[in-house]
C-alpha cells in the first residue's frame, strides 16, 4: 500500500497557500476552486478534464486553473501522483497584476495546460 502525504503551508507575507501531495492514487472528481491554482506535476500521468476539454498530464507539466474552472483528473498509468501547487486568491492576484503591469485586473488563462518544463531543482525546495 502506498503512503500518501499531503502538506499545506500558508505564507503570510506573500498571502499564498502551497500544497505538496506525494503518493496520491485518488481520483479527483469534478470540482472547482474560488482561487487560481498554479501546479506542477512532479511524478505521475493523469487524465485531466477542464472546461470540457481533455488533456494528458505527465511528469514535468505545469497547469493553471482560473477561479471557477471545473476540472477533474485521475491516474492513467498506475503510478502515484506527486504534485505541488500554489493557490492564489483573486484579490492577491489583482495586486500582483497591478504590481507587474501597473493595471489592476484579473488575468484569465485560456488553457490549463502548459508545456513540459524542467523545474525539478527549484520545485524541490518549494515547501520545506
Short mmCIF file of N, CA and C in Angstrom, two decimals:
data_model
loop_
_atom_site.label_atom_id
_atom_site.label_comp_id
_atom_site.label_asym_id
_atom_site.label_seq_id
_atom_site.Cartn_x
_atom_site.Cartn_y
_atom_site.Cartn_z
N UNK A 1 0.84 -1.19 0.00
CA UNK A 1 0.00 0.00 0.00
C UNK A 1 0.89 1.25 0.00
N UNK A 2 0.54 2.19 -0.83
CA UNK A 2 1.30 3.44 -0.96
C UNK A 2 0.92 4.40 0.16
N UNK A 3 1.91 5.07 0.70
CA UNK A 3 1.66 6.07 1.74
C UNK A 3 1.44 7.41 1.09
N UNK A 4 0.30 8.04 1.39
CA UNK A 4 0.01 9.37 0.89
C UNK A 4 0.45 10.41 1.91
N UNK A 5 1.09 11.47 1.40
CA UNK A 5 1.50 12.59 2.24
C UNK A 5 0.92 13.86 1.62
N UNK A 6 0.21 14.62 2.42
CA UNK A 6 -0.36 15.88 1.98
C UNK A 6 0.11 16.98 2.93
N UNK A 7 0.81 17.96 2.38
CA UNK A 7 1.36 19.04 3.19
C UNK A 7 0.79 20.36 2.68
N UNK A 8 0.35 21.20 3.61
CA UNK A 8 -0.20 22.51 3.26
C UNK A 8 0.49 23.55 4.14
N UNK A 9 0.94 24.62 3.50
CA UNK A 9 1.52 25.75 4.25
C UNK A 9 0.94 27.05 3.70
N UNK A 10 0.93 28.07 4.55
CA UNK A 10 0.46 29.38 4.13
C UNK A 10 1.54 30.41 4.44
N UNK A 11 1.92 31.20 3.44
CA UNK A 11 2.91 32.25 3.61
C UNK A 11 2.16 33.56 3.85
N UNK A 12 2.26 34.08 5.06
CA UNK A 12 1.52 35.29 5.41
C UNK A 12 2.06 36.53 4.72
N UNK A 13 3.37 36.54 4.39
CA UNK A 13 3.94 37.69 3.70
C UNK A 13 3.45 37.76 2.25
N UNK A 14 3.49 36.63 1.56
CA UNK A 14 3.07 36.59 0.16
C UNK A 14 1.57 36.37 -0.01
N UNK A 15 0.90 35.97 1.06
CA UNK A 15 -0.52 35.65 1.01
C UNK A 15 -0.82 34.53 0.01
N UNK A 16 0.05 33.49 0.04
CA UNK A 16 -0.09 32.34 -0.85
C UNK A 16 -0.18 31.07 -0.02
N UNK A 17 -1.00 30.14 -0.50
CA UNK A 17 -1.11 28.82 0.09
C UNK A 17 -0.39 27.84 -0.82
N UNK A 18 0.40 26.94 -0.26
CA UNK A 18 1.14 25.96 -1.06
C UNK A 18 0.77 24.56 -0.59
N UNK A 19 0.62 23.66 -1.56
CA UNK A 19 0.31 22.26 -1.30
C UNK A 19 1.42 21.40 -1.87
N UNK A 20 1.68 20.30 -1.20
CA UNK A 20 2.53 19.25 -1.74
C UNK A 20 1.81 17.94 -1.49
N UNK A 21 1.53 17.22 -2.57
CA UNK A 21 0.91 15.89 -2.49
C UNK A 21 1.94 14.88 -2.95
N UNK A 22 2.10 13.81 -2.19
CA UNK A 22 3.02 12.74 -2.57
C UNK A 22 2.31 11.39 -2.42
N UNK A 23 2.51 10.53 -3.42
CA UNK A 23 1.96 9.18 -3.36
C UNK A 23 0.46 9.10 -3.51
N UNK A 24 -0.14 10.02 -4.24
CA UNK A 24 -1.60 10.10 -4.36
C UNK A 24 -2.09 9.17 -5.47
N UNK A 25 -3.06 8.32 -5.14
CA UNK A 25 -3.73 7.47 -6.13
C UNK A 25 -5.16 7.93 -6.36
N UNK A 26 -5.63 8.83 -5.54
CA UNK A 26 -7.01 9.28 -5.54
C UNK A 26 -7.44 9.88 -6.87
N UNK A 27 -8.63 9.54 -7.27
CA UNK A 27 -9.28 10.22 -8.39
C UNK A 27 -9.91 11.49 -7.81
N UNK A 28 -9.74 12.62 -8.50
CA UNK A 28 -10.36 13.86 -8.06
C UNK A 28 -11.59 14.12 -8.94
N UNK A 29 -12.78 14.00 -8.38
CA UNK A 29 -14.00 14.21 -9.17
C UNK A 29 -14.13 15.66 -9.60
N UNK A 30 -15.05 15.92 -10.48
CA UNK A 30 -15.25 17.27 -11.00
C UNK A 30 -15.49 18.24 -9.84
N UNK A 31 -14.73 19.33 -9.83
CA UNK A 31 -14.83 20.34 -8.79
C UNK A 31 -14.23 21.64 -9.31
N UNK A 32 -14.30 22.69 -8.52
CA UNK A 32 -13.66 23.96 -8.88
C UNK A 32 -13.17 24.62 -7.60
N UNK A 33 -12.40 25.68 -7.77
CA UNK A 33 -11.88 26.45 -6.64
C UNK A 33 -12.28 27.91 -6.84
N UNK A 34 -12.31 28.64 -5.75
CA UNK A 34 -12.60 30.08 -5.80
C UNK A 34 -11.34 30.91 -6.02
N UNK A 35 -10.22 30.26 -6.29
CA UNK A 35 -8.92 30.91 -6.42
C UNK A 35 -8.16 30.32 -7.60
N UNK A 36 -7.07 30.97 -7.98
CA UNK A 36 -6.18 30.46 -9.01
C UNK A 36 -5.36 29.31 -8.44
N UNK A 37 -5.08 28.32 -9.27
CA UNK A 37 -4.19 27.23 -8.89
C UNK A 37 -3.09 27.14 -9.93
N UNK A 38 -1.84 27.18 -9.49
CA UNK A 38 -0.69 27.02 -10.37
C UNK A 38 0.04 25.78 -9.87
N UNK A 39 0.01 24.72 -10.69
CA UNK A 39 0.52 23.43 -10.23
C UNK A 39 1.62 22.86 -11.10
N UNK A 40 2.36 21.94 -10.51
CA UNK A 40 3.46 21.26 -11.18
C UNK A 40 3.37 19.77 -10.90
N UNK A 41 3.34 18.96 -11.96
CA UNK A 41 3.29 17.50 -11.83
C UNK A 41 4.73 17.01 -11.71
N UNK A 42 5.11 16.58 -10.52
CA UNK A 42 6.46 16.05 -10.34
C UNK A 42 6.58 14.63 -10.86
N UNK A 43 5.54 13.84 -10.57
CA UNK A 43 5.56 12.44 -10.99
C UNK A 43 4.12 11.99 -11.21
N UNK A 44 3.95 11.16 -12.22
CA UNK A 44 2.64 10.60 -12.49
C UNK A 44 2.12 11.00 -13.85
N UNK A 45 1.10 10.32 -14.26
CA UNK A 45 0.44 10.61 -15.53
C UNK A 45 -1.05 10.63 -15.24
N UNK A 46 -1.70 11.73 -15.57
CA UNK A 46 -3.11 11.92 -15.23
C UNK A 46 -3.91 12.31 -16.46
N UNK A 47 -5.16 11.87 -16.45
CA UNK A 47 -6.14 12.31 -17.44
C UNK A 47 -6.89 13.46 -16.78
N UNK A 48 -6.84 14.63 -17.41
CA UNK A 48 -7.47 15.84 -16.88
C UNK A 48 -8.60 16.27 -17.81
N UNK A 49 -9.72 16.61 -17.22
CA UNK A 49 -10.81 17.27 -17.96
C UNK A 49 -11.00 18.62 -17.29
N UNK A 50 -10.87 19.68 -18.09
CA UNK A 50 -11.04 21.04 -17.58
C UNK A 50 -11.86 21.84 -18.59
N UNK A 51 -12.94 22.43 -18.13
CA UNK A 51 -13.82 23.20 -19.02
C UNK A 51 -14.23 22.37 -20.23
N UNK A 52 -14.53 21.09 -20.02
CA UNK A 52 -14.98 20.14 -21.05
C UNK A 52 -13.93 19.83 -22.11
N UNK A 53 -12.67 20.17 -21.84
CA UNK A 53 -11.55 19.80 -22.72
C UNK A 53 -10.72 18.73 -22.02
N UNK A 54 -10.18 17.78 -22.80
CA UNK A 54 -9.40 16.69 -22.23
C UNK A 54 -7.91 16.89 -22.50
N UNK A 55 -7.11 16.53 -21.48
CA UNK A 55 -5.66 16.67 -21.55
C UNK A 55 -5.02 15.45 -20.89
N UNK A 56 -3.80 15.15 -21.30
CA UNK A 56 -2.97 14.17 -20.62
C UNK A 56 -1.83 14.93 -19.97
N UNK A 57 -1.71 14.79 -18.65
CA UNK A 57 -0.65 15.45 -17.90
C UNK A 57 0.43 14.43 -17.57
N UNK A 58 1.67 14.83 -17.76
CA UNK A 58 2.82 13.97 -17.48
C UNK A 58 3.76 14.65 -16.50
N UNK A 59 4.68 13.87 -15.98
CA UNK A 59 5.72 14.43 -15.11
C UNK A 59 6.39 15.61 -15.82
N UNK A 60 6.56 16.71 -15.09
CA UNK A 60 7.18 17.90 -15.66
C UNK A 60 6.21 18.91 -16.22
N UNK A 61 4.92 18.59 -16.25
CA UNK A 61 3.93 19.52 -16.78
C UNK A 61 3.48 20.52 -15.72
N UNK A 62 3.18 21.72 -16.17
CA UNK A 62 2.59 22.74 -15.31
C UNK A 62 1.15 22.96 -15.75
N UNK A 63 0.31 23.28 -14.76
CA UNK A 63 -1.09 23.57 -15.05
C UNK A 63 -1.49 24.84 -14.32
N UNK A 64 -2.47 25.53 -14.89
CA UNK A 64 -3.03 26.73 -14.26
C UNK A 64 -4.54 26.65 -14.39
N UNK A 65 -5.21 26.80 -13.25
CA UNK A 65 -6.67 26.86 -13.25
C UNK A 65 -7.10 28.25 -12.82
N UNK A 66 -8.05 28.82 -13.56
CA UNK A 66 -8.67 30.07 -13.15
C UNK A 66 -9.68 29.77 -12.05
N UNK A 67 -10.05 30.78 -11.28
CA UNK A 67 -11.15 30.55 -10.34
C UNK A 67 -12.40 30.06 -11.09
N UNK A 68 -13.05 29.07 -10.54
CA UNK A 68 -14.30 28.50 -11.04
C UNK A 68 -14.15 27.66 -12.30
N UNK A 69 -12.92 27.32 -12.72
CA UNK A 69 -12.74 26.38 -13.83
C UNK A 69 -13.09 24.98 -13.32
N UNK A 70 -14.14 24.35 -13.86
CA UNK A 70 -14.44 22.98 -13.43
C UNK A 70 -13.39 22.02 -13.98
N UNK A 71 -12.89 21.13 -13.13
CA UNK A 71 -11.86 20.19 -13.56
C UNK A 71 -11.93 18.91 -12.73
N UNK A 72 -11.44 17.83 -13.34
CA UNK A 72 -11.37 16.51 -12.71
C UNK A 72 -10.15 15.80 -13.26
N UNK A 73 -9.57 14.90 -12.47
CA UNK A 73 -8.44 14.13 -13.01
C UNK A 73 -8.32 12.79 -12.29
N UNK A 74 -7.65 11.86 -12.98
CA UNK A 74 -7.36 10.55 -12.40
C UNK A 74 -6.12 9.98 -13.05
N UNK A 75 -5.44 9.09 -12.31
CA UNK A 75 -4.23 8.49 -12.84
C UNK A 75 -4.59 7.54 -13.98
N UNK A 76 -3.66 7.42 -14.92
CA UNK A 76 -3.91 6.52 -16.05
C UNK A 76 -2.80 5.51 -16.25
N UNK A 77 -1.75 5.58 -15.43
CA UNK A 77 -0.64 4.65 -15.64
C UNK A 77 -0.33 3.80 -14.42
N UNK A 78 -1.14 3.91 -13.37
CA UNK A 78 -0.90 3.10 -12.18
C UNK A 78 0.13 3.67 -11.23
N UNK A 79 0.86 4.71 -11.65
CA UNK A 79 1.83 5.34 -10.76
C UNK A 79 1.12 6.36 -9.88
N UNK A 80 1.73 6.63 -8.75
CA UNK A 80 1.16 7.64 -7.86
C UNK A 80 1.45 9.03 -8.39
N UNK A 81 0.69 9.98 -7.88
CA UNK A 81 0.85 11.39 -8.25
C UNK A 81 1.67 12.09 -7.17
N UNK A 82 2.72 12.79 -7.60
CA UNK A 82 3.43 13.74 -6.76
C UNK A 82 3.21 15.11 -7.41
N UNK A 83 2.67 16.03 -6.65
CA UNK A 83 2.16 17.29 -7.20
C UNK A 83 2.43 18.42 -6.21
N UNK A 84 2.79 19.56 -6.72
CA UNK A 84 2.95 20.77 -5.91
C UNK A 84 2.16 21.89 -6.56
N UNK A 85 1.59 22.74 -5.73
CA UNK A 85 0.85 23.88 -6.30
C UNK A 85 0.85 25.04 -5.33
N UNK A 86 0.58 26.20 -5.90
CA UNK A 86 0.29 27.37 -5.08
C UNK A 86 -1.12 27.83 -5.43
N UNK A 87 -1.83 28.27 -4.43
CA UNK A 87 -3.18 28.79 -4.59
C UNK A 87 -3.14 30.29 -4.35
N UNK A 88 -3.70 31.03 -5.29
CA UNK A 88 -3.65 32.49 -5.24
C UNK A 88 -5.08 33.03 -5.22
N UNK A 89 -5.44 33.68 -4.14
CA UNK A 89 -6.77 34.29 -4.05
C UNK A 89 -6.89 35.40 -5.09
N UNK A 90 -8.09 35.62 -5.65
CA UNK A 90 -8.25 36.66 -6.67
C UNK A 90 -7.78 38.05 -6.22
N UNK A 91 -8.04 38.43 -4.98
CA UNK A 91 -7.61 39.76 -4.53
C UNK A 91 -6.08 39.86 -4.47
N UNK A 92 -5.42 38.76 -4.21
CA UNK A 92 -3.95 38.74 -4.21
C UNK A 92 -3.44 38.80 -5.65
N UNK A 93 -4.07 38.03 -6.55
CA UNK A 93 -3.70 38.06 -7.97
C UNK A 93 -3.89 39.46 -8.53
N UNK A 94 -4.95 40.13 -8.14
CA UNK A 94 -5.21 41.51 -8.58
C UNK A 94 -4.05 42.43 -8.19
N UNK A 95 -3.56 42.29 -6.97
CA UNK A 95 -2.44 43.11 -6.52
C UNK A 95 -1.14 42.75 -7.25
N UNK A 96 -0.93 41.44 -7.49
CA UNK A 96 0.26 41.03 -8.25
C UNK A 96 0.20 41.58 -9.67
N UNK A 97 -0.97 41.53 -10.30
CA UNK A 97 -1.12 42.07 -11.66
C UNK A 97 -0.85 43.57 -11.67
N UNK A 98 -1.35 44.26 -10.66
CA UNK A 98 -1.12 45.72 -10.57
C UNK A 98 0.37 46.00 -10.39
N UNK A 99 1.04 45.22 -9.56
CA UNK A 99 2.47 45.41 -9.32
C UNK A 99 3.30 45.14 -10.57
N UNK A 100 2.92 44.13 -11.34
CA UNK A 100 3.69 43.74 -12.52
C UNK A 100 3.39 44.62 -13.73
N UNK A 101 2.10 44.94 -13.95
CA UNK A 101 1.70 45.63 -15.18
C UNK A 101 1.32 47.09 -14.98
N UNK A 102 1.08 47.47 -13.72
CA UNK A 102 0.61 48.82 -13.46
C UNK A 102 -0.89 48.96 -13.61
N UNK A 103 -1.58 47.86 -13.95
CA UNK A 103 -3.04 47.88 -14.11
C UNK A 103 -3.65 46.82 -13.20
N UNK A 104 -4.76 47.19 -12.56
CA UNK A 104 -5.46 46.24 -11.70
C UNK A 104 -6.46 45.45 -12.54
N UNK A 105 -6.16 44.19 -12.78
CA UNK A 105 -7.09 43.32 -13.50
C UNK A 105 -6.80 41.88 -13.10
N UNK A 106 -7.78 41.03 -13.31
CA UNK A 106 -7.60 39.60 -13.05
C UNK A 106 -7.33 38.90 -14.37
N UNK A 107 -6.17 38.27 -14.49
CA UNK A 107 -5.87 37.55 -15.74
C UNK A 107 -6.80 36.37 -15.92
N UNK A 108 -7.06 36.02 -17.14
CA UNK A 108 -7.86 34.84 -17.48
C UNK A 108 -7.01 33.96 -18.37
N UNK A 109 -6.58 32.81 -17.85
CA UNK A 109 -5.75 31.89 -18.61
C UNK A 109 -6.65 31.07 -19.52
N UNK A 110 -6.28 30.97 -20.79
CA UNK A 110 -7.17 30.34 -21.77
C UNK A 110 -7.06 28.83 -21.80
N UNK A 111 -5.97 28.27 -21.30
CA UNK A 111 -5.79 26.83 -21.26
C UNK A 111 -5.14 26.46 -19.94
N UNK A 112 -5.57 25.35 -19.33
CA UNK A 112 -4.96 24.97 -18.06
C UNK A 112 -3.60 24.30 -18.22
N UNK A 113 -3.26 23.93 -19.44
CA UNK A 113 -2.10 23.10 -19.67
C UNK A 113 -0.94 23.92 -20.19
N UNK A 114 0.21 23.71 -19.63
CA UNK A 114 1.42 24.38 -20.08
C UNK A 114 2.40 23.33 -20.57
N UNK A 115 3.30 23.73 -21.43
CA UNK A 115 4.29 22.79 -21.94
C UNK A 115 5.17 22.26 -20.82
N UNK A 116 5.74 21.12 -21.05
CA UNK A 116 6.62 20.49 -20.07
C UNK A 116 7.81 21.39 -19.80
N UNK A 117 8.11 21.54 -18.54
CA UNK A 117 9.24 22.38 -18.14
C UNK A 117 10.14 21.59 -17.20
N UNK A 118 11.36 22.04 -17.09
CA UNK A 118 12.30 21.40 -16.19
C UNK A 118 12.47 22.30 -14.97
N UNK A 119 11.60 22.09 -13.98
CA UNK A 119 11.65 22.88 -12.76
C UNK A 119 12.03 22.04 -11.56
N UNK A 120 12.61 20.90 -11.78
CA UNK A 120 12.86 19.98 -10.68
C UNK A 120 13.65 20.64 -9.55
N UNK A 121 14.74 21.31 -9.85
CA UNK A 121 15.58 21.87 -8.79
C UNK A 121 14.83 22.95 -8.00
N UNK A 122 14.23 23.98 -8.64
CA UNK A 122 13.52 24.98 -7.83
C UNK A 122 12.33 24.39 -7.07
N UNK A 123 11.61 23.44 -7.67
CA UNK A 123 10.42 22.92 -7.01
C UNK A 123 10.73 22.03 -5.83
N UNK A 124 11.90 21.44 -5.79
CA UNK A 124 12.20 20.58 -4.66
C UNK A 124 12.31 21.36 -3.36
N UNK A 125 12.52 22.66 -3.44
CA UNK A 125 12.60 23.46 -2.22
C UNK A 125 11.36 24.33 -2.05
N UNK A 126 10.31 24.05 -2.81
CA UNK A 126 9.10 24.85 -2.80
C UNK A 126 8.42 24.83 -1.43
N UNK A 127 8.35 23.66 -0.82
CA UNK A 127 7.76 23.52 0.50
C UNK A 127 8.81 22.91 1.41
N UNK A 128 9.03 23.52 2.54
CA UNK A 128 10.02 22.98 3.48
C UNK A 128 9.32 22.34 4.65
#
